[in-house]
């Protein structure tokens, strides 16, 4: 859809006709939501995408976001103190809920948006589309690689490191690859149910293990004075523990009732924030200021093995969701409005298989061939996830309120919302710049201390 033909504001509560959401075109004509959304009407199609309920979307969101990132949260509390750390986690949870709302409303106003790339086109034209689509694919591949490394650590812990670490990564890549093959998110959503249970139970097991075998020299600091570098480097853990918004448009596009998307977002943020706080506090209190990142590595061997083993399904499915998302963005971009998108064609399936193979292979190669890969993940998160999760949501509100209202007059009349939107953009910019600074400095420090390994090392 051209920028001139974009749909105008959609109200998910009142704009419903005959049970189907409707919206207005720029010329004022009424049109059904599914007439203009990315997958359109799917009657008679061999492959049906819009099958997700809001409950399954919530499960997908939790499986993807509440994952290995939370294992670094206890160390963040050890750096800044328990009170600032808890306040930060709760604040970021509330902030992420607000930006989720802005993203959902933007998607409902623009049914044709399937990914951040499509949103970028509406905001900034062709350049915005390519930039935001590129960022989505890059971050998804890096996130897949991060899950592969988490799986590597888990398998290594379970087997007492009897194999080369690269082999563990390769072994874990195979099931991640296989689970990312389904063409629709509906299949992945059912796999996400055990994934959510696994990370929840693994966290509980970890907390029990920490409580039964606490560190001898443990103590709790209320607040700790740290340098900007140390403090923000630790703060990036809770910041990026919420970094999953880049998937929201793709998930909502496969919902039966997209107007229910905020229900899924509320469940996600409520669960994530509550679980993050409990896990971070308990692990920090019992394991003390020397708690490792990931925190499960600070447990006694038996409890560490139990927690890592239980968490494996989550790492596996989260990695599959990321690689699936990267492939889905490109696949939909290539075959949009084509029969290859909806039918079991040789061209369609061949392209899909190649994309899935490429995404997982790229994640594997980066994870084992780049010694500073964890820092690369930090750079990609700073450059893209900081904007997708926080900053760009403000731009969505400013854009639609300007074009669907009276321009700047609407901003003045809704000055509180406009101020929040602008503050959101600045927050995304700050996280991006500061995150880049501490990550690059971390790379320099790692090389200076000689802690950087070699490519394809065991």
XYZ file of C-alpha atoms in Angstrom:
458
model
C 0.000 0.000 0.000
C 1.353 3.443 -0.874
C 1.982 5.996 1.808
C -0.762 8.175 0.299
C -3.220 5.271 0.526
C -2.470 4.527 4.134
C -5.329 3.732 6.487
C -6.329 6.262 9.079
C -6.957 5.834 12.763
C -8.542 2.613 13.939
C -10.348 2.385 17.267
C -10.222 -1.228 18.443
C -13.088 -0.746 20.883
C -15.742 0.881 18.719
C -14.709 0.273 15.109
C -16.314 -3.138 14.693
C -18.957 -3.983 12.103
C -20.630 -7.395 11.753
C -18.053 -8.854 14.108
C -15.077 -7.726 12.014
C -12.839 -4.743 12.766
C -13.059 -1.882 10.273
C -11.027 1.219 9.604
C -11.123 4.323 7.425
C -9.001 5.014 4.382
C -7.461 8.420 3.878
C -10.327 9.293 1.501
C -12.854 8.612 4.263
C -14.230 5.365 2.872
C -15.034 2.527 5.262
C -13.102 -0.692 4.676
C -12.830 -3.991 6.555
C -9.591 -4.494 8.463
C -8.892 -7.820 6.752
C -9.332 -6.248 3.308
C -6.105 -4.334 3.785
C -4.060 -6.354 6.252
C -1.001 -8.273 5.125
C -2.680 -11.685 4.823
C -6.124 -10.455 3.769
C -9.043 -12.876 3.642
C -7.862 -16.477 3.839
C -10.900 -18.454 2.740
C -9.821 -21.328 0.502
C -6.109 -20.905 1.183
C -3.993 -24.002 1.773
C -1.868 -22.206 4.379
C -3.818 -20.089 6.858
C -1.836 -17.627 8.977
C -4.441 -15.776 11.045
C -5.137 -18.518 13.585
C -3.657 -17.214 16.842
C -5.746 -16.317 19.872
C -4.489 -13.629 22.217
C -3.698 -16.342 24.773
C -1.347 -18.132 22.373
C 0.241 -14.830 21.410
C 0.869 -14.154 25.102
C 2.562 -17.556 25.388
C 4.716 -16.817 22.325
C 5.709 -13.433 23.730
C 6.631 -14.889 27.115
C 8.610 -17.767 25.579
C 10.591 -15.312 23.468
C 11.179 -12.511 25.980
C 11.394 -14.310 29.335
C 14.421 -16.368 28.455
C 18.192 -16.358 28.932
C 18.245 -12.571 29.359
C 16.721 -12.813 32.830
C 19.674 -14.899 34.035
C 21.839 -11.758 34.084
C 19.468 -9.719 36.253
C 20.867 -10.821 39.657
C 24.304 -9.540 38.646
C 22.739 -6.166 37.783
C 21.465 -5.907 41.356
C 24.952 -6.798 42.592
C 26.390 -3.827 40.669
C 23.853 -1.081 41.429
C 22.254 -2.374 44.645
C 18.976 -4.108 45.349
C 16.740 -1.020 45.617
C 17.860 0.789 42.421
C 17.892 -2.540 40.589
C 14.341 -3.474 41.557
C 13.053 0.020 40.806
C 14.700 -0.128 37.384
C 13.207 -3.531 36.520
C 9.710 -2.385 37.525
C 10.056 0.946 35.705
C 11.239 -0.750 32.518
C 8.313 -3.169 32.759
C 5.835 -0.292 32.981
C 7.662 1.557 30.212
C 7.583 -1.556 27.992
C 3.836 -1.888 28.632
C 3.293 1.702 27.498
C 5.343 1.234 24.334
C 3.510 -2.059 23.701
C 0.260 -0.106 23.732
C 1.607 2.412 21.216
C 2.841 -0.361 18.913
C -0.461 -2.233 19.080
C -2.471 0.907 18.318
C -0.211 1.678 15.362
C -0.709 -1.831 13.990
C -4.485 -1.548 14.341
C -4.454 1.777 12.492
C -2.267 0.303 9.757
C -3.359 -3.295 9.051
C -0.915 -3.525 6.146
C 2.039 -3.388 8.562
C 3.588 -6.824 8.965
C 6.995 -5.916 10.375
C 9.088 -3.022 11.587
C 10.155 -2.598 7.975
C 6.574 -1.811 6.904
C 6.254 0.593 9.825
C 9.499 2.260 8.773
C 8.060 2.815 5.309
C 5.061 4.644 6.735
C 7.290 6.852 8.891
C 10.301 7.459 6.653
C 9.615 6.065 3.186
C 11.710 3.451 1.327
C 14.881 4.172 3.331
C 13.022 3.618 6.604
C 11.618 0.335 5.350
C 15.018 -1.068 4.417
C 16.726 0.169 7.592
C 14.157 -1.189 10.030
C 13.752 -4.461 8.126
C 17.531 -4.907 8.076
C 17.706 -4.197 11.805
C 14.970 -6.725 12.528
C 16.746 -9.501 10.629
C 20.156 -8.685 12.130
C 18.856 -8.558 15.700
C 16.803 -11.750 15.207
C 19.888 -13.623 13.957
C 21.974 -12.309 16.863
C 19.223 -13.256 19.317
C 19.120 -16.750 17.816
C 22.880 -17.001 18.272
C 22.518 -15.882 21.880
C 20.048 -18.704 22.508
C 22.455 -21.157 20.868
C 25.137 -20.067 23.330
C 22.691 -20.517 26.205
C 22.004 -24.018 24.934
C 25.743 -24.597 24.684
C 26.225 -23.634 28.343
C 23.319 -25.859 29.386
C 24.602 -28.910 27.494
C 28.151 -28.305 28.707
C 26.956 -28.114 32.319
C 24.934 -31.306 32.012
C 27.853 -33.272 30.542
C 30.644 -31.750 32.655
C 32.184 -30.167 29.532
C 33.270 -33.473 27.997
C 32.972 -32.148 24.429
C 34.254 -29.124 22.557
C 31.990 -26.126 23.158
C 31.575 -25.642 19.421
C 30.151 -29.155 19.188
C 27.596 -28.366 21.882
C 26.542 -25.311 19.875
C 26.232 -27.385 16.723
C 24.222 -30.061 18.501
C 21.825 -27.478 19.909
C 21.454 -25.748 16.536
C 19.845 -28.841 14.990
C 16.622 -28.891 17.081
C 16.405 -25.090 16.905
C 16.536 -25.387 13.111
C 13.893 -28.119 13.007
C 11.491 -26.265 15.304
C 11.696 -23.087 13.226
C 10.481 -24.802 10.017
C 6.658 -24.467 10.444
C 5.303 -21.780 8.107
C 2.872 -20.335 10.659
C 3.278 -19.074 14.197
C 0.388 -21.274 15.325
C 2.609 -24.368 15.327
C 5.305 -22.561 17.276
C 2.756 -21.244 19.761
C 1.924 -24.760 20.981
C 5.625 -25.547 21.337
C 5.943 -22.332 23.352
C 3.733 -23.678 26.157
C 6.371 -26.151 27.438
C 9.002 -23.474 26.749
C 7.293 -21.067 29.155
C 6.877 -23.791 31.765
C 10.541 -24.746 31.429
C 11.938 -21.265 32.120
C 9.462 -20.764 34.971
C 10.376 -24.082 36.613
C 14.094 -23.559 35.915
C 13.919 -20.203 37.686
C 12.134 -21.742 40.667
C 14.660 -24.585 40.827
C 17.476 -22.054 40.655
C 16.015 -20.052 43.532
C 15.548 -23.204 45.627
C 19.133 -24.236 44.911
C 20.419 -20.800 45.881
C 18.401 -20.884 49.099
C 19.626 -24.338 50.096
C 23.260 -23.614 49.218
C 23.820 -19.856 49.700
C 27.203 -18.214 49.243
C 29.169 -18.049 52.495
C 30.258 -14.432 52.029
C 26.903 -13.158 50.822
C 25.609 -9.747 51.821
C 23.076 -7.361 50.378
C 23.784 -3.765 49.407
C 20.835 -1.370 49.379
C 22.488 0.937 46.858
C 25.985 0.958 45.369
C 27.885 3.904 43.945
C 29.393 2.844 40.609
C 30.974 4.498 37.592
C 28.716 5.272 34.633
C 30.375 2.515 32.623
C 29.898 -0.170 35.292
C 26.387 0.936 36.183
C 25.056 1.220 32.638
C 26.820 -1.950 31.527
C 24.845 -3.796 34.199
C 21.681 -1.829 33.436
C 21.715 -3.098 29.854
C 20.737 -6.507 31.259
C 17.260 -5.429 32.455
C 16.877 -3.051 29.504
C 17.309 -5.793 26.949
C 15.472 -8.401 29.033
C 12.364 -6.652 27.670
C 13.647 -6.427 24.077
C 11.024 -8.367 22.157
C 8.812 -5.682 20.661
C 10.319 -6.117 17.196
C 8.219 -9.307 16.921
C 4.899 -7.756 17.881
C 3.754 -6.689 14.401
C 4.492 -10.137 12.961
C 2.646 -11.861 15.811
C -0.395 -9.573 15.636
C -0.590 -10.133 11.868
C -1.317 -13.814 12.575
C -4.045 -13.160 15.154
C -7.689 -14.012 14.516
C -8.723 -10.899 16.446
C -5.920 -8.327 16.309
C -7.926 -5.972 18.509
C -7.190 -8.359 21.426
C -3.438 -7.889 21.119
C -3.109 -5.701 24.210
C -4.495 -8.497 26.359
C -1.478 -10.572 25.345
C 0.862 -7.646 26.012
C -0.576 -7.106 29.507
C -0.098 -10.788 30.356
C 3.454 -10.697 29.023
C 4.574 -7.586 30.889
C 2.816 -8.565 34.100
C 4.388 -12.012 34.108
C 7.836 -10.808 32.998
C 8.127 -7.949 35.481
C 6.901 -10.015 38.441
C 9.112 -12.988 37.625
C 12.148 -10.808 36.900
C 11.917 -9.039 40.265
C 11.418 -12.233 42.277
C 14.185 -14.132 40.484
C 16.703 -11.280 40.599
C 16.112 -10.498 44.289
C 16.150 -14.107 45.527
C 19.266 -15.058 43.562
C 21.120 -11.902 44.629
C 20.158 -12.232 48.295
C 21.393 -15.835 48.525
C 24.345 -15.735 46.131
C 25.650 -12.312 47.087
C 27.692 -9.695 45.234
C 29.757 -12.285 43.347
C 26.747 -13.834 41.608
C 27.707 -14.786 38.062
C 26.063 -13.908 34.774
C 24.236 -16.146 33.967
C 23.178 -16.635 37.574
C 22.602 -20.382 37.259
C 26.366 -20.813 36.942
C 26.710 -19.700 40.588
C 24.659 -22.613 41.879
C 26.121 -25.806 43.306
C 26.860 -28.346 40.508
C 23.799 -30.526 41.075
C 21.367 -27.618 41.251
C 23.027 -25.905 38.288
C 22.609 -29.039 36.192
C 18.971 -29.359 37.202
C 18.169 -25.727 36.379
C 20.088 -25.698 33.090
C 18.508 -28.959 31.992
C 14.987 -27.763 32.705
C 15.607 -24.456 30.876
C 16.732 -26.083 27.616
C 13.242 -26.202 25.986
C 12.925 -22.446 26.481
C 16.278 -21.682 24.861
C 15.387 -23.982 21.986
C 11.960 -22.520 21.242
C 13.060 -18.909 21.783
C 15.843 -19.435 19.244
C 13.342 -20.981 16.830
C 10.970 -18.033 17.187
C 13.770 -15.580 16.412
C 15.026 -17.412 13.326
C 11.434 -18.003 12.157
C 10.740 -14.285 12.479
C 13.769 -13.279 10.414
C 12.786 -15.752 7.688
C 9.100 -14.757 7.822
C 9.893 -11.078 7.281
C 11.866 -11.744 4.100
C 9.509 -14.471 2.871
C 6.448 -12.241 3.241
C 8.291 -9.365 1.606
C 9.135 -11.541 -1.428
C 5.767 -13.265 -1.890
C 3.316 -10.712 -0.541
C 0.005 -11.026 -2.447
C 1.441 -14.066 -4.268
C -0.013 -17.593 -4.274
C 3.342 -18.838 -2.972
C 2.519 -17.206 0.352
C -0.708 -19.182 0.789
C -0.210 -22.392 -1.180
C 2.036 -25.449 -1.005
C 4.168 -24.602 -4.026
C 7.675 -25.800 -4.836
C 8.871 -22.212 -5.145
C 7.309 -21.210 -1.839
C 8.595 -24.137 0.184
C 12.045 -24.074 -1.435
C 12.423 -20.397 -0.590
C 11.182 -20.928 2.964
C 13.561 -23.821 3.581
C 16.520 -21.848 2.236
C 15.640 -18.857 4.420
C 15.334 -20.994 7.558
C 18.632 -22.727 6.793
C 20.338 -19.389 6.209
C 19.054 -17.747 9.396
C 20.069 -20.635 11.634
C 23.383 -21.149 9.857
C 24.211 -17.461 10.182
C 23.388 -17.563 13.900
C 25.577 -20.648 14.390
C 28.533 -19.217 12.479
C 28.386 -15.933 14.357
C 28.098 -17.703 17.711
C 31.152 -19.929 17.169
C 33.296 -17.882 14.771
C 33.155 -14.428 16.394
C 35.015 -14.406 19.730
C 33.277 -11.195 20.778
C 29.819 -12.399 19.751
C 28.152 -11.554 23.112
C 29.287 -7.979 22.556
C 27.953 -8.086 18.993
C 24.587 -9.022 20.467
C 24.897 -5.981 22.739
C 25.689 -3.737 19.783
C 22.734 -5.017 17.753
C 20.471 -4.598 20.779
C 21.690 -1.030 21.294
C 21.317 -0.098 17.638
C 17.952 -1.732 17.008
C 16.235 -3.270 20.047
C 16.563 -0.018 22.000
C 14.480 1.672 19.306
C 12.066 -1.178 18.610
C 11.255 -1.692 22.293
C 11.281 1.914 23.440
C 12.120 4.845 21.177
C 10.228 4.317 17.942
C 6.889 3.794 19.682
C 6.806 7.518 20.409
C 7.310 8.249 16.717
C 4.318 6.048 15.892
C 2.040 8.113 18.136
C 3.369 11.435 16.843
C 2.939 10.341 13.233
C -0.650 9.143 13.518
C -1.843 11.925 15.795
C -0.397 14.443 13.336
C -1.809 12.920 10.124
C -5.125 11.735 11.523
C -5.745 14.866 13.542
C -4.971 18.521 13.013
C -1.214 18.299 12.872
C 0.644 20.280 15.502
C -2.673 21.461 16.961
C -3.388 17.869 18.002
C 0.009 17.663 19.703
C -0.732 20.869 21.608
C -4.181 19.716 22.633
C -2.852 16.326 23.751
C 0.308 17.765 25.215
C 0.689 15.100 27.915
C 0.646 12.275 25.366
C 2.880 14.251 23.021
C 5.379 14.873 25.816
C 5.429 11.179 26.703
C 5.927 10.253 23.049
C 8.840 12.684 22.682
C 10.355 11.478 25.964
C 10.076 7.910 24.660
C 12.060 8.845 21.552
C 14.762 10.492 23.666
C 14.861 7.463 25.972
C 15.417 5.177 23.000
C 18.165 7.445 21.737
C 19.882 7.529 25.124
C 19.756 3.747 25.506
C 21.105 3.353 21.978
C 24.065 5.729 22.416
C 24.936 4.714 25.981
C 24.537 1.032 25.144
C 26.891 1.391 22.184
C 29.431 3.226 24.342
C 29.576 0.656 27.143
C 29.553 -2.280 24.715
C 32.421 -0.932 22.606
C 34.341 -0.071 25.757
C 33.660 -3.594 27.014
C 35.227 -4.987 23.838
C 38.311 -2.813 24.338
C 38.591 -3.946 27.969
C 38.194 -7.598 27.001
C 41.038 -7.392 24.500
C 43.190 -5.483 26.977
C 42.681 -8.148 29.641
C 43.192 -10.982 27.156
C 39.801 -12.584 27.815
C 38.824 -12.767 24.149
C 39.069 -16.254 22.736
C 39.745 -17.406 19.193
C 37.293 -18.304 16.387
C 35.866 -21.849 16.439
C 37.574 -22.476 19.767
C 36.656 -25.267 22.165
